[in-house]
PDB file of C-alpha atoms in Angstrom:
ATOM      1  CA  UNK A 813      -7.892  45.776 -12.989  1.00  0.00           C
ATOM      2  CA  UNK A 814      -8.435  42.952 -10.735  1.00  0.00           C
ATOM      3  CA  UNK A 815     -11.105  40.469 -10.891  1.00  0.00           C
ATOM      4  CA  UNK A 816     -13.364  39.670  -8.288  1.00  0.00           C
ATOM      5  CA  UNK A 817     -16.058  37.266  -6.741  1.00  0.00           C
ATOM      6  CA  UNK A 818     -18.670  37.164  -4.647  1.00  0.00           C
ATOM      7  CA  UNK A 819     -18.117  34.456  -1.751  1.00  0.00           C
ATOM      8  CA  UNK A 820     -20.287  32.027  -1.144  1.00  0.00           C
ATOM      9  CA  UNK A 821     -22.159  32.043   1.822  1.00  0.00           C
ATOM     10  CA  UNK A 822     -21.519  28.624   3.615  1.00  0.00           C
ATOM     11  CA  UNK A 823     -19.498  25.843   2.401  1.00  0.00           C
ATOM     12  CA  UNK A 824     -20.410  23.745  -0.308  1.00  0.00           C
ATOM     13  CA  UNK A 825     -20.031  20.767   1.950  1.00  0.00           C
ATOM     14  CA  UNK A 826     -20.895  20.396   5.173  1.00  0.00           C
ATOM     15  CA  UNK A 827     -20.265  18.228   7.376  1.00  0.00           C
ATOM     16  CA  UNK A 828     -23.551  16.531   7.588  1.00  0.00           C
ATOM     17  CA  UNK A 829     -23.114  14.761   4.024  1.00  0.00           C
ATOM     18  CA  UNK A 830     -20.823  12.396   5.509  1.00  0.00           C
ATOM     19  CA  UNK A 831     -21.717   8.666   4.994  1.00  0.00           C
ATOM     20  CA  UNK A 832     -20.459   5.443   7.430  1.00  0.00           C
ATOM     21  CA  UNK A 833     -18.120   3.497   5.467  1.00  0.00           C
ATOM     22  CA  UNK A 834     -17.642   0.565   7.561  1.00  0.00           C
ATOM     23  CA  UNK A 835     -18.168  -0.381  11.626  1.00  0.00           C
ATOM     24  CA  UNK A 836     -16.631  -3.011  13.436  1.00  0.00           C
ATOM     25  CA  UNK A 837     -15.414  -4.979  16.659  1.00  0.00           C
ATOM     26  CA  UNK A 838     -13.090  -6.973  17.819  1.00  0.00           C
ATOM     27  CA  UNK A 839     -13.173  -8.622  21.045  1.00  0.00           C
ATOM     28  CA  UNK A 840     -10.763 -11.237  22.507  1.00  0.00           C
ATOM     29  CA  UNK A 841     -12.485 -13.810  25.057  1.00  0.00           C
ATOM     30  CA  UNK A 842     -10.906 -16.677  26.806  1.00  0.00           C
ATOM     31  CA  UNK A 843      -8.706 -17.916  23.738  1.00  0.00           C
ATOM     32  CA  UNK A 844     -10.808 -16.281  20.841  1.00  0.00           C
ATOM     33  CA  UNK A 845     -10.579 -13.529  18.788  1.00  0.00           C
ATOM     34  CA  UNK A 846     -14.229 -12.264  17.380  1.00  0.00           C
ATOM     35  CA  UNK A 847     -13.822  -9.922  14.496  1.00  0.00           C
ATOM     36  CA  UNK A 848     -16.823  -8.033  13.035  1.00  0.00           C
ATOM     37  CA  UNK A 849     -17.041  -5.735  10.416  1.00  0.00           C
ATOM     38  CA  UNK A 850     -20.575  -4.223   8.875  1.00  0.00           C
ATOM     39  CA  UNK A 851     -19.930  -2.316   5.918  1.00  0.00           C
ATOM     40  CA  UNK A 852     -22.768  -1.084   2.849  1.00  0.00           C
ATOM     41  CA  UNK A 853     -22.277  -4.499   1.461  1.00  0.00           C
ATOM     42  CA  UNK A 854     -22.993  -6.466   4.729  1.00  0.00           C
ATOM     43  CA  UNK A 855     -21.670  -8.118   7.598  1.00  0.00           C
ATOM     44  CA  UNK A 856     -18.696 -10.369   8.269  1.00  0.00           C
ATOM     45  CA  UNK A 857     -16.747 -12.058  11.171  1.00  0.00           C
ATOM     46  CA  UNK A 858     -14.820 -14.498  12.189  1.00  0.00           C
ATOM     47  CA  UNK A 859     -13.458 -16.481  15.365  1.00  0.00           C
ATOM     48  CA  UNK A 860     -10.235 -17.128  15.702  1.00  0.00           C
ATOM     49  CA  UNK A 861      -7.879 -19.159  18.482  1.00  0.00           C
ATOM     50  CA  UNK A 862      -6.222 -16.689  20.051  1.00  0.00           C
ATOM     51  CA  UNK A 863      -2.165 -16.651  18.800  1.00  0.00           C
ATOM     52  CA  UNK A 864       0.964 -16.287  21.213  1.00  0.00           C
ATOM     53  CA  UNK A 865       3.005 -13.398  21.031  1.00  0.00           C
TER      54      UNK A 865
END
């Protein structure tokens, strides 16, 4: 004889329990590369000359 279940009625995740893990930009100006990043720990960034490909 076969087992059987009951199904649950919605998921048991959703998609509403999702968190933001990290953000960022980066935007290249003139001859500068600005990088930042905002995570659960804080924010970081940094300028850079902009290198030749």
């Amino acid at each position: 004889m076969a087992d059987h279940f009951a199904l649950p009625e919605r998921a048991a995740s959703s998609p509403t329990s999702r968190h933001l893990i990290a953000a960022g930009i980066i935007r290249r100006h003139g001859n500068r590369t600005i990088t930042v990043r905002v995570t659960a720990a804080g924010v970081t960034g940094t300028i850079r000359k902009v290198v030749t490909r």
